[in-house]
Every structure is written in C-alpha cells, then in structure tokens.
Tab-separated table of C-alpha atoms in Angstrom:
chain	number	residue	atom	x	y	z
A	1	UNK	CA	-6.424	-14.411	-0.649
A	2	UNK	CA	-3.923	-13.962	2.260
A	3	UNK	CA	-5.513	-13.415	5.488
A	4	UNK	CA	-4.276	-11.163	8.203
A	5	UNK	CA	-3.867	-14.093	10.277
A	6	UNK	CA	-1.658	-15.721	7.728
A	7	UNK	CA	0.594	-12.579	7.697
A	8	UNK	CA	0.623	-12.177	11.345
A	9	UNK	CA	1.791	-15.782	11.577
A	10	UNK	CA	4.609	-15.494	9.023
A	11	UNK	CA	5.913	-12.364	10.723
A	12	UNK	CA	5.780	-13.909	14.061
A	13	UNK	CA	7.549	-17.130	12.742
A	14	UNK	CA	10.630	-15.001	11.359
A	15	UNK	CA	10.676	-11.910	13.697
A	16	UNK	CA	14.040	-12.341	15.555
A	17	UNK	CA	15.551	-15.109	13.632
A	18	UNK	CA	19.252	-14.640	13.510
A	19	UNK	CA	20.939	-13.114	10.396
A	20	UNK	CA	23.648	-15.982	10.317
A	21	UNK	CA	21.053	-18.825	10.565
A	22	UNK	CA	21.758	-20.403	7.110
A	23	UNK	CA	19.281	-23.071	7.264
A	24	UNK	CA	16.424	-20.561	7.261
A	25	UNK	CA	17.102	-19.135	3.859
A	26	UNK	CA	15.147	-21.789	1.845
A	27	UNK	CA	12.328	-21.965	4.382
A	28	UNK	CA	11.821	-18.277	4.546
A	29	UNK	CA	11.578	-18.354	0.795
A	30	UNK	CA	9.080	-21.126	0.531
A	31	UNK	CA	7.017	-19.374	3.305
A	32	UNK	CA	7.227	-16.022	1.538
A	33	UNK	CA	6.005	-17.679	-1.922
A	34	UNK	CA	2.952	-19.121	0.040
A	35	UNK	CA	2.225	-15.960	1.537
A	36	UNK	CA	2.369	-14.236	-1.923
A	37	UNK	CA	0.314	-17.102	-3.459
A	38	UNK	CA	3.023	-17.918	-5.923
A	39	UNK	CA	4.741	-21.286	-6.573
A	40	UNK	CA	7.875	-21.975	-4.640
A	41	UNK	CA	11.059	-22.804	-6.188
A	42	UNK	CA	11.309	-26.517	-7.949
A	43	UNK	CA	13.731	-29.000	-7.078
A	44	UNK	CA	17.083	-28.543	-9.004
A	45	UNK	CA	18.013	-31.057	-11.805
A	46	UNK	CA	21.269	-32.531	-12.667
A	47	UNK	CA	21.000	-30.636	-16.062
A	48	UNK	CA	21.189	-26.798	-15.298
A	49	UNK	CA	19.352	-26.261	-18.396
A	50	UNK	CA	16.236	-27.217	-16.627
A	51	UNK	CA	17.075	-25.245	-13.644
A	52	UNK	CA	14.949	-21.976	-14.320
A	53	UNK	CA	13.398	-21.677	-10.965
A	54	UNK	CA	15.463	-23.314	-8.084
A	55	UNK	CA	17.506	-22.940	-4.987
A	56	UNK	CA	21.323	-23.146	-5.413
A	57	UNK	CA	21.271	-22.356	-9.149
A	58	UNK	CA	24.804	-23.030	-10.507
A	59	UNK	CA	26.519	-20.528	-12.775
A	60	UNK	CA	29.873	-21.189	-14.532
A	61	UNK	CA	32.533	-19.251	-16.256
A	62	UNK	CA	35.264	-20.346	-18.619
A	63	UNK	CA	38.580	-19.023	-17.219
A	64	UNK	CA	40.231	-19.020	-20.516
A	65	UNK	CA	42.897	-21.327	-19.296
A	66	UNK	CA	41.035	-24.523	-19.787
A	67	UNK	CA	39.464	-24.427	-16.162
A	68	UNK	CA	35.990	-23.699	-15.344
A	69	UNK	CA	34.873	-21.840	-12.183
A	70	UNK	CA	31.539	-21.826	-10.613
A	71	UNK	CA	29.035	-20.129	-8.096
A	72	UNK	CA	25.569	-20.866	-6.613
A	73	UNK	CA	22.557	-18.430	-6.593
A	74	UNK	CA	20.800	-18.728	-3.499
A	75	UNK	CA	17.338	-18.407	-5.311
A	76	UNK	CA	16.986	-17.928	-9.059
A	77	UNK	CA	13.897	-17.575	-11.378
A	78	UNK	CA	14.747	-17.010	-14.994
A	79	UNK	CA	13.389	-13.941	-16.417
A	80	UNK	CA	12.376	-12.543	-13.123
A	81	UNK	CA	15.192	-12.320	-10.310
A	82	UNK	CA	18.111	-13.384	-8.545
A	83	UNK	CA	17.947	-13.441	-4.813
A	84	UNK	CA	21.014	-13.440	-2.667
A	85	UNK	CA	21.050	-13.852	1.030
A	86	UNK	CA	23.318	-11.754	2.959
A	87	UNK	CA	24.541	-14.706	5.035
A	88	UNK	CA	25.158	-17.032	1.964
A	89	UNK	CA	23.362	-20.392	1.427
A	90	UNK	CA	23.362	-23.666	3.077
A	91	UNK	CA	25.869	-25.060	0.693
A	92	UNK	CA	28.173	-22.526	1.651
A	93	UNK	CA	27.932	-23.464	5.367
A	94	UNK	CA	28.312	-27.118	4.471
A	95	UNK	CA	31.586	-26.276	2.334
A	96	UNK	CA	32.922	-24.081	5.120
A	97	UNK	CA	32.253	-26.818	7.686
A	98	UNK	CA	34.174	-29.244	5.538
A	99	UNK	CA	37.061	-26.856	5.290
A	100	UNK	CA	36.605	-26.495	1.504
A	101	UNK	CA	37.181	-23.183	-0.372
A	102	UNK	CA	34.253	-23.781	-2.682
A	103	UNK	CA	36.366	-21.891	-5.210
A	104	UNK	CA	34.019	-19.498	-7.128
A	105	UNK	CA	34.508	-16.931	-9.872
A	106	UNK	CA	33.364	-13.867	-7.648
A	107	UNK	CA	36.236	-13.464	-5.418
A	108	UNK	CA	34.505	-14.906	-2.360
A	109	UNK	CA	34.975	-18.476	-0.707
A	110	UNK	CA	32.184	-19.989	1.196
A	111	UNK	CA	33.942	-19.052	4.498
A	112	UNK	CA	33.953	-15.355	3.483
A	113	UNK	CA	30.271	-15.544	2.504
A	114	UNK	CA	29.380	-17.337	5.943
A	115	UNK	CA	31.171	-14.704	7.658
A	116	UNK	CA	29.284	-11.919	5.699
A	117	UNK	CA	26.269	-13.134	7.538
A	118	UNK	CA	27.647	-12.519	11.081
A	119	UNK	CA	27.435	-8.762	11.161
A	120	UNK	CA	25.052	-7.167	13.601
A	121	UNK	CA	22.016	-5.705	12.206
A	122	UNK	CA	21.963	-1.754	11.785
A	123	UNK	CA	25.723	-1.530	12.001
A	124	UNK	CA	28.168	-0.299	9.065
A	125	UNK	CA	29.516	-3.862	9.131
A	126	UNK	CA	25.762	-4.873	8.281
A	127	UNK	CA	25.506	-2.310	5.696
A	128	UNK	CA	28.588	-3.437	3.975
A	129	UNK	CA	27.479	-7.117	4.095
A	130	UNK	CA	24.322	-6.170	2.176
A	131	UNK	CA	26.524	-4.254	-0.344
A	132	UNK	CA	28.588	-7.128	-0.966
A	133	UNK	CA	25.613	-9.342	-1.245
A	134	UNK	CA	24.288	-7.010	-3.960
A	135	UNK	CA	27.608	-6.992	-5.877
A	136	UNK	CA	27.561	-11.043	-5.646
A	137	UNK	CA	24.090	-11.002	-7.193
A	138	UNK	CA	25.306	-8.735	-9.780
A	139	UNK	CA	28.288	-10.990	-10.781
A	140	UNK	CA	25.986	-13.906	-10.833
A	141	UNK	CA	23.761	-12.151	-13.295
A	142	UNK	CA	26.517	-11.654	-15.385
A	143	UNK	CA	27.574	-15.066	-15.234
A	144	UNK	CA	24.139	-16.466	-16.343
A	145	UNK	CA	23.895	-18.280	-19.751
A	146	UNK	CA	23.464	-15.702	-22.597
A	147	UNK	CA	19.890	-16.967	-23.697
A	148	UNK	CA	18.647	-16.137	-20.173
A	149	UNK	CA	19.315	-12.509	-20.367
A	150	UNK	CA	19.761	-10.316	-17.513
A	151	UNK	CA	17.027	-10.648	-14.853
A	152	UNK	CA	15.162	-7.430	-14.347
A	153	UNK	CA	15.283	-7.661	-10.299
A	154	UNK	CA	18.223	-8.459	-7.894
A	155	UNK	CA	16.822	-9.083	-4.365
A	156	UNK	CA	19.131	-9.014	-1.298
A	157	UNK	CA	17.766	-10.472	1.824
A	158	UNK	CA	18.759	-10.492	5.375
A	159	UNK	CA	16.623	-13.405	6.170
A	160	UNK	CA	13.769	-12.556	8.625
A	161	UNK	CA	14.740	-8.874	8.521
A	162	UNK	CA	14.515	-7.215	5.365
A	163	UNK	CA	14.580	-7.669	1.521
A	164	UNK	CA	16.416	-4.886	-0.535
A	165	UNK	CA	14.995	-4.736	-4.013
A	166	UNK	CA	17.149	-3.426	-7.273
A	167	UNK	CA	15.885	-3.198	-10.685
A	168	UNK	CA	17.311	-2.740	-14.281
A	169	UNK	CA	14.598	-2.670	-17.054
A	170	UNK	CA	17.213	-1.930	-19.794
A	171	UNK	CA	18.175	-5.469	-20.260
A	172	UNK	CA	21.787	-4.345	-19.844
A	173	UNK	CA	22.495	-5.135	-16.459
A	174	UNK	CA	24.303	-1.830	-15.921
A	175	UNK	CA	21.825	0.014	-13.950
A	176	UNK	CA	20.346	-1.949	-11.210
A	177	UNK	CA	19.147	0.745	-8.978
A	178	UNK	CA	16.895	0.979	-5.676
A	179	UNK	CA	13.339	0.160	-6.772
A	180	UNK	CA	10.791	1.509	-6.630
A	181	UNK	CA	12.813	4.346	-5.098
A	182	UNK	CA	15.147	5.109	-2.215
A	183	UNK	CA	12.480	5.373	0.384
A	184	UNK	CA	10.873	1.961	-0.565
A	185	UNK	CA	13.525	-0.196	-1.888
A	186	UNK	CA	14.065	-2.069	1.462
A	187	UNK	CA	11.170	-4.140	2.462
A	188	UNK	CA	11.146	-4.819	6.146
A	189	UNK	CA	9.465	-7.927	7.514
A	190	UNK	CA	6.650	-5.671	9.088
A	191	UNK	CA	6.034	-4.131	5.672
A	192	UNK	CA	4.570	-7.549	4.312
A	193	UNK	CA	1.280	-6.217	6.022
A	194	UNK	CA	0.944	-3.785	3.392
A	195	UNK	CA	-1.033	-5.116	0.606
A	196	UNK	CA	0.906	-2.850	-2.022
A	197	UNK	CA	4.100	-4.392	-0.879
A	198	UNK	CA	2.731	-7.927	-1.371
A	199	UNK	CA	1.388	-7.004	-4.675
A	200	UNK	CA	4.892	-5.651	-5.646
A	201	UNK	CA	6.791	-8.686	-4.637
A	202	UNK	CA	4.122	-10.923	-6.325
A	203	UNK	CA	4.743	-9.182	-9.586
A	204	UNK	CA	8.435	-9.597	-9.228
A	205	UNK	CA	7.683	-13.162	-8.984
A	206	UNK	CA	5.107	-13.688	-11.767
A	207	UNK	CA	5.169	-10.600	-14.043
A	208	UNK	CA	8.167	-8.508	-13.475
A	209	UNK	CA	7.744	-6.396	-16.686
A	210	UNK	CA	4.487	-4.902	-15.419
A	211	UNK	CA	6.584	-2.893	-12.844
A	212	UNK	CA	8.662	-1.201	-15.594
A	213	UNK	CA	8.065	2.446	-14.830
A	214	UNK	CA	8.672	3.512	-18.496
A	215	UNK	CA	6.109	0.856	-19.752
A	216	UNK	CA	3.617	1.775	-17.100
A	217	UNK	CA	3.957	5.538	-18.082
A	218	UNK	CA	3.407	4.637	-21.458
A	219	UNK	CA	0.241	2.883	-20.724
A	220	UNK	CA	-0.942	5.636	-18.436
A	221	UNK	CA	-0.392	8.295	-21.141
A	222	UNK	CA	-2.431	6.199	-23.680
A	223	UNK	CA	-5.114	5.764	-21.246
A	224	UNK	CA	-5.353	9.320	-20.305
A	225	UNK	CA	-4.994	10.376	-23.905
A	226	UNK	CA	-8.127	8.123	-24.821
A	227	UNK	CA	-9.951	9.753	-21.927
A	228	UNK	CA	-9.244	13.334	-22.948
A	229	UNK	CA	-9.972	12.459	-26.554
A	230	UNK	CA	-13.452	11.947	-25.581
A	231	UNK	CA	-13.709	15.277	-23.918
A	232	UNK	CA	-11.872	16.869	-27.111
A	233	UNK	CA	-14.457	15.454	-29.416
A	234	UNK	CA	-17.614	16.690	-27.222
A	235	UNK	CA	-16.010	20.208	-27.017
A	236	UNK	CA	-15.473	20.427	-30.874
A	237	UNK	CA	-18.923	19.083	-31.357
A	238	UNK	CA	-19.996	22.200	-29.168
A	239	UNK	CA	-18.415	24.371	-31.664
A	240	UNK	CA	-14.877	25.078	-29.890
A	241	UNK	CA	-12.080	24.870	-32.314
A	242	UNK	CA	-9.398	22.274	-32.368
A	243	UNK	CA	-6.429	24.817	-31.236
A	244	UNK	CA	-8.479	26.059	-28.291
A	245	UNK	CA	-9.646	22.776	-27.412
A	246	UNK	CA	-6.018	20.970	-27.567
A	247	UNK	CA	-4.520	24.067	-25.548
A	248	UNK	CA	-7.046	23.681	-22.861
A	249	UNK	CA	-6.573	19.888	-22.475
A	250	UNK	CA	-2.664	20.234	-22.513
A	251	UNK	CA	-2.983	22.629	-19.486
A	252	UNK	CA	-5.058	20.115	-17.703
A	253	UNK	CA	-2.628	17.207	-18.418
A	254	UNK	CA	0.443	19.210	-17.530
A	255	UNK	CA	-1.585	20.010	-14.182
A	256	UNK	CA	-2.247	16.422	-13.669
A	257	UNK	CA	1.515	15.472	-14.262
A	258	UNK	CA	2.483	18.348	-11.891
A	259	UNK	CA	0.273	16.980	-9.273
A	260	UNK	CA	1.739	13.457	-9.559
A	261	UNK	CA	5.271	14.916	-9.575
A	262	UNK	CA	4.450	16.724	-6.367
A	263	UNK	CA	5.249	20.141	-8.020
A	264	UNK	CA	1.661	20.993	-6.695
A	265	UNK	CA	0.431	19.394	-3.547
A	266	UNK	CA	-0.319	15.794	-3.683
A	267	UNK	CA	-3.990	15.179	-4.643
A	268	UNK	CA	-4.716	18.833	-4.672
A	269	UNK	CA	-5.814	19.004	-8.431
A	270	UNK	CA	-7.848	15.769	-8.191
A	271	UNK	CA	-9.478	17.098	-5.173
A	272	UNK	CA	-10.077	20.451	-7.053
A	273	UNK	CA	-12.123	18.600	-9.785
A	274	UNK	CA	-14.081	16.375	-7.482
A	275	UNK	CA	-15.027	19.555	-5.253
A	276	UNK	CA	-16.842	20.806	-8.558
A	277	UNK	CA	-19.087	17.770	-9.053
A	278	UNK	CA	-22.107	19.620	-7.464
A	279	UNK	CA	-21.394	22.911	-9.689
A	280	UNK	CA	-19.212	21.773	-12.662
A	281	UNK	CA	-20.186	25.361	-14.213
A	282	UNK	CA	-17.949	26.645	-11.576
A	283	UNK	CA	-14.751	24.764	-12.957
A	284	UNK	CA	-13.699	26.909	-15.620
A	285	UNK	CA	-13.355	29.973	-13.215
A	286	UNK	CA	-11.347	27.710	-10.755
A	287	UNK	CA	-8.998	26.373	-13.518
A	288	UNK	CA	-8.255	29.653	-14.943
A	289	UNK	CA	-7.396	31.073	-11.540
A	290	UNK	CA	-5.243	27.999	-10.790
A	291	UNK	CA	-3.322	28.450	-13.932
A	292	UNK	CA	-2.605	32.361	-13.412
A	293	UNK	CA	-1.252	31.335	-10.150
A	294	UNK	CA	1.097	28.679	-11.557
A	295	UNK	CA	2.135	31.136	-14.314
A	296	UNK	CA	3.060	34.051	-11.546
A	297	UNK	CA	4.130	31.772	-8.889
A	298	UNK	CA	1.790	32.992	-6.253
A	299	UNK	CA	-1.028	32.132	-3.726
A	300	UNK	CA	-3.528	30.041	-5.246
A	301	UNK	CA	-7.143	30.267	-3.583
A	302	UNK	CA	-8.262	27.297	-5.747
A	303	UNK	CA	-5.952	25.029	-3.871
A	304	UNK	CA	-5.355	27.154	-0.887
A	305	UNK	CA	-1.655	27.141	-0.816
A	306	UNK	CA	1.278	29.186	-2.541
A	307	UNK	CA	2.572	27.878	-5.851
A	308	UNK	CA	5.884	28.010	-7.275
A	309	UNK	CA	6.466	29.688	-10.718
A	310	UNK	CA	6.033	27.440	-13.884
A	311	UNK	CA	8.384	28.967	-16.500
A	312	UNK	CA	7.492	28.880	-20.327
A	313	UNK	CA	4.301	29.929	-22.080
A	314	UNK	CA	1.808	27.071	-21.228
A	315	UNK	CA	0.049	29.140	-18.666
A	316	UNK	CA	0.247	32.350	-20.257
A	317	UNK	CA	-2.951	31.538	-21.831
A	318	UNK	CA	-5.257	30.543	-19.216
A	319	UNK	CA	-8.274	29.899	-20.926
A	320	UNK	CA	-10.584	27.095	-19.380
A	321	UNK	CA	-13.543	25.797	-21.193
A	322	UNK	CA	-16.895	25.046	-19.694
A	323	UNK	CA	-17.635	21.311	-18.857
A	324	UNK	CA	-20.798	19.524	-17.980
A	325	UNK	CA	-20.874	16.818	-15.227
A	326	UNK	CA	-19.952	13.960	-17.725
A	327	UNK	CA	-17.008	15.611	-18.926
A	328	UNK	CA	-15.956	16.593	-15.433
A	329	UNK	CA	-15.942	12.817	-14.495
A	330	UNK	CA	-13.788	11.999	-17.457
A	331	UNK	CA	-11.315	14.547	-16.205
A	332	UNK	CA	-11.494	13.172	-12.640
A	333	UNK	CA	-10.986	9.634	-14.009
A	334	UNK	CA	-7.892	10.648	-15.995
A	335	UNK	CA	-6.563	12.554	-12.925
A	336	UNK	CA	-6.862	9.401	-10.520
A	337	UNK	CA	-5.084	7.274	-13.446
A	338	UNK	CA	-1.982	9.308	-13.578
C-alpha cells in the first residue's frame, strides 16, 4: 500500500527537475514503478527477443536495400506500452556528445531528440515537442516485431512534469487517442496523489486490457442485466406480464445510461432511488413523473431540474411498477454499477 508520505516524497524529489536532464528518465520510471507497486524494467539482454520489459529497447527496420536501421524505445513493456520521453534518452545524449548521428528509421537523429527536450514547458515549442515524441512512439510501435502486436498504450513523458496517455485497443495501431478522455489524458506530477490516477497507471503496467472501455461496457452491461433479471423474475412472479415488465426495466436502464452520459444531471437518478429507501412505495409515482418530464422536455419535480426532450417512443409509455425494498436495493446496485 502506497502511503501519503511515499507520494509526497516522490513528488518532492521530482518537482522542478529540468526537462532536459536526460539522466533522470530511468530513475524517474524506476521510482514511479515503486510508487505504483509494480516491477521495474529489467536489464536488457544482448538477444532482443528476451527484451520484453526494458529501457532502451532496440527496434529494427529492413530498408529494402540490404541495410538495416534502428532506434531505441526509452521504455518498453510488451503487450502494455511504449514510453517515449520528450527529451529523448541517455543513449541519445551519449551519441550526441560523441558527435554521432545515431542513425534511425524515424527521421530524427540523436541531436534532434536531445534538442527536443530543451523546449520550455507550457510554450508552443513544448507542445510541439510532446507531439513529436508521440509521433516517435507511434513509429516505434510500427517497428516492433510482428509477433509483439501493437501495444495498447503510448506514454509520452516530460520527466518530473507530466505523462500523456494515449490508447488504441483495436490492435491496429491506427487510432491512438487521448485516454481516458481529453480532460484527463495528461497526468501531472501532482495528480499522482489521486488514487484513481495511480490505479489507472498500475493497470497500464499490469493489466492494460482491463481499461478497454468497450470490454468494460460489455462487463457492466452483463452485470446490470443480471441484476435487472432478478427484479424481472420477482415482478413476473407477482403477476406482471413479461412485456410490461421488460418495458418498465428498459426505461429504468435507459435512465441509468442517460445519467452516466450526463444527459440528465450526474448522480441524480441514483440519488432519486436512494431517497425512496424509507418509502419504496412512492417510487413508482416518482418514476412516472420523471419519464413524463423526459418525454416532454420539461421541469422534473423528481430531480428538481428542467430536462431536455428525449425523442422516440420509449417514454410515451410511462408506466412504473411498484417495487419492494429489496427490489429497490437491486436497482440502486445497478445504477451505481453503470
């Protein structure tokens, strides 16, 4: 378990470090791994087929003329991620200091990559450098051995400042997009205090497929369907026909997803259900009134806010069925699961 003191120490150590300090890259990643409670990268082997989780992972490309070019991934974990530091790598600095071009297949020499790290944070030059680093990571992903497949995540780091997260769960390498969304894809150093952020990074290291929103949506839908099925069986046992029961539960399910999609105020429907715990017999009247407001696009006394009009025929029929306390609790569980 990561303690607040550990997090504070890590942030204090790295806050204010210069973006061009290349020697910091590996130390930062090793420290981050300790903070997340995951294994750090292993030592690289001469045989690249054994280098599934290492710093400076070499990738090669046949130029088609009998020659081969190569590049180095700053940090690579097979099946999980490529991490590219904005400022390049320690090998880049060594090559640049020795006057070597460090010829690679990606259109950037070691000197270019080192220079990329000198842009001042927050400037257009800095933003451009981060975009260039992402492009470099995408080209490295393309150059990986075919049997490795495309990594689901690309991480672009300005060491000691932020990590940008991009994901493509299609396995095609054609749709690396900001993850989980435009508002949260850039993880600032201070964001590591947030347990959800640390959990997300930990999953990128250990179980990246668990973050696939499509797979998650499928799991959530199955779980909710199982919960609602228990309510359906109880209602039908009380004499309600299957069509009436399924229509009622479909309206409940749509309202849950409307809440999750913020088509109605966040948390409002879940709270409405919770508010009826003391008097579950009142819920059917609250639901009927809510669905009438959703159908017409008018003020909802049940939620206390005006609602947009929901087109279609789902809420033309507003019948809500009476539920007992146990059935209400199942709906609350389902709403919290979305």
